[in-house]
PDB file of C-alpha atoms in Angstrom:
ATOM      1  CA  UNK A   1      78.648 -35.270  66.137  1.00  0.00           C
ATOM      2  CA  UNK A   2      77.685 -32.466  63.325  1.00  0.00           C
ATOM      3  CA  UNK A   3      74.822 -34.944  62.237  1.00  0.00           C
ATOM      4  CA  UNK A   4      73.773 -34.907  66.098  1.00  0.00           C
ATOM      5  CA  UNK A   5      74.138 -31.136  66.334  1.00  0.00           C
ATOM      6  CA  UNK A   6      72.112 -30.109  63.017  1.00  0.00           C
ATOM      7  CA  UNK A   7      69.438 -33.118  64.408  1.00  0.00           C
ATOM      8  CA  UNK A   8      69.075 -30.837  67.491  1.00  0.00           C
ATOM      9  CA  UNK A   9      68.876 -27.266  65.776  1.00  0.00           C
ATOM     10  CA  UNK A  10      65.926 -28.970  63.533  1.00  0.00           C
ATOM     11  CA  UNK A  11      64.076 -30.050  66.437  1.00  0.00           C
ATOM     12  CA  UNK A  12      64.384 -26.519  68.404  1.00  0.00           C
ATOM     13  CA  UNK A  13      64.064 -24.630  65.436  1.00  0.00           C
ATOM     14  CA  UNK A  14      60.509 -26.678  65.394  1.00  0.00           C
ATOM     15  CA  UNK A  15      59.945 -26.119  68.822  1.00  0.00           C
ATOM     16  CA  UNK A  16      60.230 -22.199  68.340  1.00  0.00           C
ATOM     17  CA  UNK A  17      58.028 -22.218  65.277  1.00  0.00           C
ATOM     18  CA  UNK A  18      55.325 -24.097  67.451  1.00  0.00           C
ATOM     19  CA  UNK A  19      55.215 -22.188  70.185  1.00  0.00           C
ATOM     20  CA  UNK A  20      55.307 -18.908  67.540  1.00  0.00           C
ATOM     21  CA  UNK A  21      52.239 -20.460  65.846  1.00  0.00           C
ATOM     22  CA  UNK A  22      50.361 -21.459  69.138  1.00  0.00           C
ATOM     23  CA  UNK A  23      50.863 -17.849  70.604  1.00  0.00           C
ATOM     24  CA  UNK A  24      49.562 -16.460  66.880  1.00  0.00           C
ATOM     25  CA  UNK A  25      45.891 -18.814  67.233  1.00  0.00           C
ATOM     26  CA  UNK A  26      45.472 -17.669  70.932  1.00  0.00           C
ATOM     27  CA  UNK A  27      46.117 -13.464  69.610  1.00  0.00           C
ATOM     28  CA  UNK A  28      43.560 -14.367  66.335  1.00  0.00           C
ATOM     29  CA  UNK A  29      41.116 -16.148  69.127  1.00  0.00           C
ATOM     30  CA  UNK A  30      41.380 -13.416  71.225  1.00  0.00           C
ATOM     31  CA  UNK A  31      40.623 -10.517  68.561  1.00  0.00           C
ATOM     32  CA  UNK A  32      37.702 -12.917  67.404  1.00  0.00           C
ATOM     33  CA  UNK A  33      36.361 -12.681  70.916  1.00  0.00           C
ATOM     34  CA  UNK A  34      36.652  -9.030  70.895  1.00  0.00           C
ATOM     35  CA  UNK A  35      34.987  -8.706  67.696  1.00  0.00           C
ATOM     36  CA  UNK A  36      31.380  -8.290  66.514  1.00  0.00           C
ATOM     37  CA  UNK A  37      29.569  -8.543  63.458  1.00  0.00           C
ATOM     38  CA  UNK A  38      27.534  -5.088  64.777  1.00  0.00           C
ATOM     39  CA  UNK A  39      30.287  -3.731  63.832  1.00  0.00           C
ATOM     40  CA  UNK A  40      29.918  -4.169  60.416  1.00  0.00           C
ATOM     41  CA  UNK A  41      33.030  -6.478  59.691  1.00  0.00           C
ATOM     42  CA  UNK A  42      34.870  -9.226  61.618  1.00  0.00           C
ATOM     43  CA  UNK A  43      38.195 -11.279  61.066  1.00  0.00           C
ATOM     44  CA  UNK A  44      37.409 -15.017  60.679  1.00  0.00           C
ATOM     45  CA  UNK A  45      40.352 -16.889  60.282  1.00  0.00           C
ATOM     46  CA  UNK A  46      42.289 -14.681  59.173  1.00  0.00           C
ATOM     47  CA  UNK A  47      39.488 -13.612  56.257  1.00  0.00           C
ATOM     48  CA  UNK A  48      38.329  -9.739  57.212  1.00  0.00           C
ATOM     49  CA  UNK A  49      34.265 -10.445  56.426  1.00  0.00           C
ATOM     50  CA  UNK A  50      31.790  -7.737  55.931  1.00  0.00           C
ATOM     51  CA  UNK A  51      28.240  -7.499  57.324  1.00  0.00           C
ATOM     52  CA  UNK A  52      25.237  -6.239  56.198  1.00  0.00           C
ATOM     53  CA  UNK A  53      21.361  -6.174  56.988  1.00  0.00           C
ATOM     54  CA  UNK A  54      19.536  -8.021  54.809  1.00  0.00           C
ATOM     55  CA  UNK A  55      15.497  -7.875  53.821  1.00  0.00           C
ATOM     56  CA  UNK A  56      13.603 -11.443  53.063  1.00  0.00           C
ATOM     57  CA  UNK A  57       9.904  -9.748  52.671  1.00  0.00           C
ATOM     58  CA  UNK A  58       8.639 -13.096  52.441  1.00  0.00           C
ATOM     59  CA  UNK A  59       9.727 -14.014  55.704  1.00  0.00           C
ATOM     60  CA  UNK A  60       8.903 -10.742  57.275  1.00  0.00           C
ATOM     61  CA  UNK A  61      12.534 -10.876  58.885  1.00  0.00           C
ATOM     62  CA  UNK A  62      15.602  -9.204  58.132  1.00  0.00           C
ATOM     63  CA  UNK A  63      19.098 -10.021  59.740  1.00  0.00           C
ATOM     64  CA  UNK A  64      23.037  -9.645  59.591  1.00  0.00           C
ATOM     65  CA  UNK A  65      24.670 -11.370  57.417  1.00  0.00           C
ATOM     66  CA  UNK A  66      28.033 -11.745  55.092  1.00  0.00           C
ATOM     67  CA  UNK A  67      27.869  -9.256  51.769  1.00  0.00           C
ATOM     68  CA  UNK A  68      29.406 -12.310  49.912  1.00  0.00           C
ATOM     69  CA  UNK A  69      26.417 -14.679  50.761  1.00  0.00           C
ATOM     70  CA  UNK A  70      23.959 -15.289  48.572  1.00  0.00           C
ATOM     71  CA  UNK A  71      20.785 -17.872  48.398  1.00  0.00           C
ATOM     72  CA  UNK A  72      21.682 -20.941  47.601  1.00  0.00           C
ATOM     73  CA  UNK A  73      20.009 -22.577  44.288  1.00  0.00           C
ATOM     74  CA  UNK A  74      17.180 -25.448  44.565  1.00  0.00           C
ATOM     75  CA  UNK A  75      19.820 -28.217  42.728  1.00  0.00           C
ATOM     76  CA  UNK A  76      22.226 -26.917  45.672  1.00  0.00           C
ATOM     77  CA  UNK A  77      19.911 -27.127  48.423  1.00  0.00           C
ATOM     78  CA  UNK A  78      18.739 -30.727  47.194  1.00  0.00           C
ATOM     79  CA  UNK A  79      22.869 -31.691  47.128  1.00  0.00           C
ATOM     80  CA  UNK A  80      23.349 -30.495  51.358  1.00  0.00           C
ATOM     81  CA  UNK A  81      19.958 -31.960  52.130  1.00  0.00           C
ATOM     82  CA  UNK A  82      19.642 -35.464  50.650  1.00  0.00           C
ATOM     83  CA  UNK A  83      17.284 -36.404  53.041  1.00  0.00           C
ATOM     84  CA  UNK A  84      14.592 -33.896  52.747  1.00  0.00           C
ATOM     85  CA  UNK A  85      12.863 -31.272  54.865  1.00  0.00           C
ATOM     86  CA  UNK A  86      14.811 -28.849  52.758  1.00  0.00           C
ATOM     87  CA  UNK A  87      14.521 -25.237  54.537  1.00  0.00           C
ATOM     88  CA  UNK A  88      13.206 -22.749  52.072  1.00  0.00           C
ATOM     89  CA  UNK A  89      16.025 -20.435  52.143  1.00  0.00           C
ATOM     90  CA  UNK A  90      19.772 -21.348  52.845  1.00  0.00           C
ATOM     91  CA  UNK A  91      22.630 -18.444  52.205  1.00  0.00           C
ATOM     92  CA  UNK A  92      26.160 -19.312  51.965  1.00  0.00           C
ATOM     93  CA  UNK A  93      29.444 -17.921  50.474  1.00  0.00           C
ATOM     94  CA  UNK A  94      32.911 -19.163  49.727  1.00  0.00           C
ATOM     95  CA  UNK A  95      35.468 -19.307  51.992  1.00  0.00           C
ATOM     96  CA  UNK A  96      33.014 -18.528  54.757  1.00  0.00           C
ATOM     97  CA  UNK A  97      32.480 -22.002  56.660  1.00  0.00           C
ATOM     98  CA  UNK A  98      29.103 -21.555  57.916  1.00  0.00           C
ATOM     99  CA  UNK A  99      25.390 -21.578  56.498  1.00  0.00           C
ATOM    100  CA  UNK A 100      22.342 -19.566  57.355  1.00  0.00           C
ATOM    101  CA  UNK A 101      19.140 -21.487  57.275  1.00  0.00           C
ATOM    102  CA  UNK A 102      14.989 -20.175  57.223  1.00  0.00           C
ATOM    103  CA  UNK A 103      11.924 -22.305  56.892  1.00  0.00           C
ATOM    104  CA  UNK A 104       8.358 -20.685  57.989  1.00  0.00           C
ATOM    105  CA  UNK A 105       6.393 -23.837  58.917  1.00  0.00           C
ATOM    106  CA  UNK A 106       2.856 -24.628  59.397  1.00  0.00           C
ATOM    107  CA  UNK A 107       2.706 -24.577  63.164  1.00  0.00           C
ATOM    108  CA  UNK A 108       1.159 -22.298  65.087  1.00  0.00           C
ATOM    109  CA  UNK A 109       2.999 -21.369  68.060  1.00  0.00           C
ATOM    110  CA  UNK A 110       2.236 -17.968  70.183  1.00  0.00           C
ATOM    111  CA  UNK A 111       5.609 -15.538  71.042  1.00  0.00           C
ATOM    112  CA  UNK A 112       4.118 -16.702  74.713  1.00  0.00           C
ATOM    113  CA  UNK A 113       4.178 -20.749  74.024  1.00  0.00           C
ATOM    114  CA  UNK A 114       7.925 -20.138  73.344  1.00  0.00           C
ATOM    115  CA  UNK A 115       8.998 -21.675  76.998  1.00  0.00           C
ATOM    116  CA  UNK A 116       6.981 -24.388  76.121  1.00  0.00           C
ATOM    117  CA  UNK A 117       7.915 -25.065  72.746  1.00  0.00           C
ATOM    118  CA  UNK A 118      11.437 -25.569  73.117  1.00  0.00           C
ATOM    119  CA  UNK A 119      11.629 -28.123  75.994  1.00  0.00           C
ATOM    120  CA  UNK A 120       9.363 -30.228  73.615  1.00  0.00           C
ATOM    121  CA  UNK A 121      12.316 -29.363  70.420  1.00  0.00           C
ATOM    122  CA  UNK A 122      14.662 -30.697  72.855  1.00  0.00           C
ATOM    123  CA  UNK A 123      13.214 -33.756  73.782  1.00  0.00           C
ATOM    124  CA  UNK A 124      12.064 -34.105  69.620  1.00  0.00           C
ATOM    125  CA  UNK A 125      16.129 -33.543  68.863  1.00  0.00           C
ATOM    126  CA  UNK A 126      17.144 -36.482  71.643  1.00  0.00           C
ATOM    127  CA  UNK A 127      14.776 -38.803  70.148  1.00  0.00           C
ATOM    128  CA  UNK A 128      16.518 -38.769  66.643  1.00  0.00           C
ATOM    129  CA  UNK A 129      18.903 -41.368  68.049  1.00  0.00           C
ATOM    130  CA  UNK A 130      22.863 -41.468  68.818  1.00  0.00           C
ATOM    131  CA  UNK A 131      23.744 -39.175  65.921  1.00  0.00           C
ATOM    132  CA  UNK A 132      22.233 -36.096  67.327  1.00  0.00           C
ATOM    133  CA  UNK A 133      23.619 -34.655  70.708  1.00  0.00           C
ATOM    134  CA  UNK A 134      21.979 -32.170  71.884  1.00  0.00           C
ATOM    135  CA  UNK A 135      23.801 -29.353  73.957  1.00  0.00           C
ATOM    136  CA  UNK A 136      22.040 -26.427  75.424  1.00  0.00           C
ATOM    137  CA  UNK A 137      18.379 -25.202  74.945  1.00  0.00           C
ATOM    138  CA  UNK A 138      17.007 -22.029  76.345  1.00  0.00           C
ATOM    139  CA  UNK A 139      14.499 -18.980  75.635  1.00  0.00           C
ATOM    140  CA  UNK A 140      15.581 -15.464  75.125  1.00  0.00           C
ATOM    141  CA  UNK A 141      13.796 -12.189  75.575  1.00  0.00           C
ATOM    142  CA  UNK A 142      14.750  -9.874  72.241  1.00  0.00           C
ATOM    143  CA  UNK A 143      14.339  -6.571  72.421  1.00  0.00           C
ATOM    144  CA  UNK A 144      14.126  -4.499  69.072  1.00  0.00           C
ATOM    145  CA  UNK A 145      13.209  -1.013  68.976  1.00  0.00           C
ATOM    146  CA  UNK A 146      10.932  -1.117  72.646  1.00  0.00           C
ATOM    147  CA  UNK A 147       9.013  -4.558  70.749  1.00  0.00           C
ATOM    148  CA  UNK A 148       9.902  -7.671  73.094  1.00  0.00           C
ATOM    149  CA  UNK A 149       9.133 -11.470  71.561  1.00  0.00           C
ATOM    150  CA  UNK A 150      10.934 -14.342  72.850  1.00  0.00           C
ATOM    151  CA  UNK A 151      13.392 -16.460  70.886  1.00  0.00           C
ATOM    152  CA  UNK A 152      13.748 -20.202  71.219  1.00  0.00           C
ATOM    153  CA  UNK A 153      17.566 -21.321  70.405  1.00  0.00           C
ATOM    154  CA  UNK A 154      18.589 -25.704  70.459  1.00  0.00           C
ATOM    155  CA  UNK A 155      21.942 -26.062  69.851  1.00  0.00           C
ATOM    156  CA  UNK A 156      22.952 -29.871  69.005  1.00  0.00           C
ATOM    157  CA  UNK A 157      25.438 -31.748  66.951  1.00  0.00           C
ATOM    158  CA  UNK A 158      24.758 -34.077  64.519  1.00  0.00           C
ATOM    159  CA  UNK A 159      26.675 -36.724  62.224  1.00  0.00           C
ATOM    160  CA  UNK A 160      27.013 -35.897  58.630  1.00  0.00           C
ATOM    161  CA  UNK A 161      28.441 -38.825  56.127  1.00  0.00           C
ATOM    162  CA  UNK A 162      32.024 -36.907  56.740  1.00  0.00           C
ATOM    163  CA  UNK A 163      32.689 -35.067  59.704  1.00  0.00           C
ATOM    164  CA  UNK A 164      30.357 -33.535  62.620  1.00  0.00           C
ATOM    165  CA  UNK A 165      28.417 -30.624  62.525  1.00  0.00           C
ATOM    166  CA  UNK A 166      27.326 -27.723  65.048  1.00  0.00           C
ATOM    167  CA  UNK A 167      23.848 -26.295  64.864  1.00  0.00           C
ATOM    168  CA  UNK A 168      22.415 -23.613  66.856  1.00  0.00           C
ATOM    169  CA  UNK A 169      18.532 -23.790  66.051  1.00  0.00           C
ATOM    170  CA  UNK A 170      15.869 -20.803  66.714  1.00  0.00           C
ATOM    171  CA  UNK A 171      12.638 -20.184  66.814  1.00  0.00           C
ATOM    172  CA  UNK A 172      10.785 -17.207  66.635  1.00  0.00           C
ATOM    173  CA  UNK A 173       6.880 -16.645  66.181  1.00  0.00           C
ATOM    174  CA  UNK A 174       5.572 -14.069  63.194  1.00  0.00           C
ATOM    175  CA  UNK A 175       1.788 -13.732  63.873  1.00  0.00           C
ATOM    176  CA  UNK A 176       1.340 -17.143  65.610  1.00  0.00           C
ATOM    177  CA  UNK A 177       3.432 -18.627  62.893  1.00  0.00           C
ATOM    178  CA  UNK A 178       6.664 -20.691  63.465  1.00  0.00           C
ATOM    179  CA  UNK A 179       9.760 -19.712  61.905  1.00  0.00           C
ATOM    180  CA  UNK A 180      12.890 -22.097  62.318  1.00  0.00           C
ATOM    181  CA  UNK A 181      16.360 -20.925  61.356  1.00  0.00           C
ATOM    182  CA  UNK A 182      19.983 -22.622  61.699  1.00  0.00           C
ATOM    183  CA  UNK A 183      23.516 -21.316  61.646  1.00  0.00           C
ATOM    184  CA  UNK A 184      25.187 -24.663  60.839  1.00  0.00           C
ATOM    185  CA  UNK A 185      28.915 -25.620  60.409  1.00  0.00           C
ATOM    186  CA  UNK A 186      31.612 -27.966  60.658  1.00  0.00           C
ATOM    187  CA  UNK A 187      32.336 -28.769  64.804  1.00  0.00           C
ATOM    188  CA  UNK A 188      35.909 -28.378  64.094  1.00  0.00           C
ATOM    189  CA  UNK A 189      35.258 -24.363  63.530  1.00  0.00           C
ATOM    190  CA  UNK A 190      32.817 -24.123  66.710  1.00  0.00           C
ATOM    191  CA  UNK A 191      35.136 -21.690  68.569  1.00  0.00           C
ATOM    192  CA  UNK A 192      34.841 -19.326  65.569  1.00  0.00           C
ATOM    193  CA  UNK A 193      31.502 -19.313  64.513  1.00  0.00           C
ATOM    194  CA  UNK A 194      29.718 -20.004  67.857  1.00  0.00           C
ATOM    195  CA  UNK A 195      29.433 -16.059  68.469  1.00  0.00           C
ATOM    196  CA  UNK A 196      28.734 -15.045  65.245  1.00  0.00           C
ATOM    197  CA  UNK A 197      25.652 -17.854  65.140  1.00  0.00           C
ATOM    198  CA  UNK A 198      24.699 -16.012  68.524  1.00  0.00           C
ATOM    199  CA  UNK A 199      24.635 -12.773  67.148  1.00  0.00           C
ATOM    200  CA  UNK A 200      23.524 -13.336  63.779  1.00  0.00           C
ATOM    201  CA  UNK A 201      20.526 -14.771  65.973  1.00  0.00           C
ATOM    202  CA  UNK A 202      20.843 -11.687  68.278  1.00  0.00           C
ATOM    203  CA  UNK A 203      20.386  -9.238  64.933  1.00  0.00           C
ATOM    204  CA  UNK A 204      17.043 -10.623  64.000  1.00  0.00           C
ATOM    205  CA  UNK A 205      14.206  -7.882  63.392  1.00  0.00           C
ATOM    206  CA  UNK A 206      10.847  -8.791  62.543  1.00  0.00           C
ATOM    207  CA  UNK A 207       9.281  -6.484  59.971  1.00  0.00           C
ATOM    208  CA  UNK A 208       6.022  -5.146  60.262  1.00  0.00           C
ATOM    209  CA  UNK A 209       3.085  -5.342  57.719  1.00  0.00           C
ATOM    210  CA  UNK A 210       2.776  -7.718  55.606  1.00  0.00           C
ATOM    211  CA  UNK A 211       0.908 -11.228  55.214  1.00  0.00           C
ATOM    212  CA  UNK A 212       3.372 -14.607  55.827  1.00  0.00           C
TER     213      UNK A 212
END
């Protein structure tokens, strides 16, 4: 009877703890919601993360991003992309479970032949085959300082040899000159990154002067 009792104080003594721990992830979600990296710091699980603006003169962008990431070396880059088609720059930091990604190509693409560029991203991101799934695509008008330009945004997922991974692609033109960028990380942490991706894309400025 005592081993019966104790048996059934473990299991609601669980119970409580759940239901303690479930109400704690929806509060955390909720401030997460709230929160925005404009602000110039956000809690991601449970990690207070600071913001700031940063310069890439090559690029001829600046935009948000952690103070603890940093670029990523060439032996690093070569490690998370065995496959090739390495972009250019990648930042990251520790503890911080997501990645931003730049690579100016070579194509020529007008801030008008936006809407028309990303249908054809799309349809180039279903082609890859079962391991990519793609899962919104759309064209926003960015506004920075009265200057309008349009930004192309794919977001897929895609297999990795371990686990699945969330990208949310863009596309912006710099003097008829394509730049692609990624926030990438594991699916599993899509509820807290998704808005941050968003408004790290959101925080994009494109600087003026300067040859790309």
């Amino acid at each position: 009877m005592s081993q019966f009792m104790d048996e059934e104080r473990l299991k609601e003594k669980k119970r409580i703890q759940k239901e303690q721990q479930e109400i704690l992830e929806k509060e955390m979600k909720g401030e997460e919601k709230e929160q925005s990296i404009f602000d110039g710091s956000v809690t991601i699980m449970q990690r207070q993360v600071t913001y700031e603006r940063v310069e890439i003169p090559e690029l001829r962008i600046s935009v948000l991003m952690p103070s603890d990431f940093f670029a990523l070396a060439d032996e690093v880059k070569q490690y998370i992309y065995p496959a090739g088609n390495r972009p250019s720059h990648v930042y990251g930091g520790e503890n911080i479970f997501y990645q931003l990604s730049f690579s100016l190509t070579t194509h020529q693409v007008p801030d008008e032949g936006m809407v028309k560029f990303v249908p054809m991203a799309k349809k180039l991101m279903e082609a890859m085959g079962p391991k990519t799934k793609v899962m919104n695509a759309n064209v926003i008008e960015h506004m920075v300082e009265e200057k309008k330009y349009h930004i192309g945004i794919v977001e897929f997922i895609s297999t990795a040899i371990d686990m699945s991974i969330y990208n949310v692609m863009f596309y912006v033109s710099i003097d008829n000159q394509l730049l692609m960028g990624n926030v990438t990380f594991p699916l599993k942490y899509k509820n807290s990154y998704v808005k941050i991706a968003k408004e790290t894309i959101d925080s994009l400025m494109i600087l003026e002067g300067g040859e790309v």
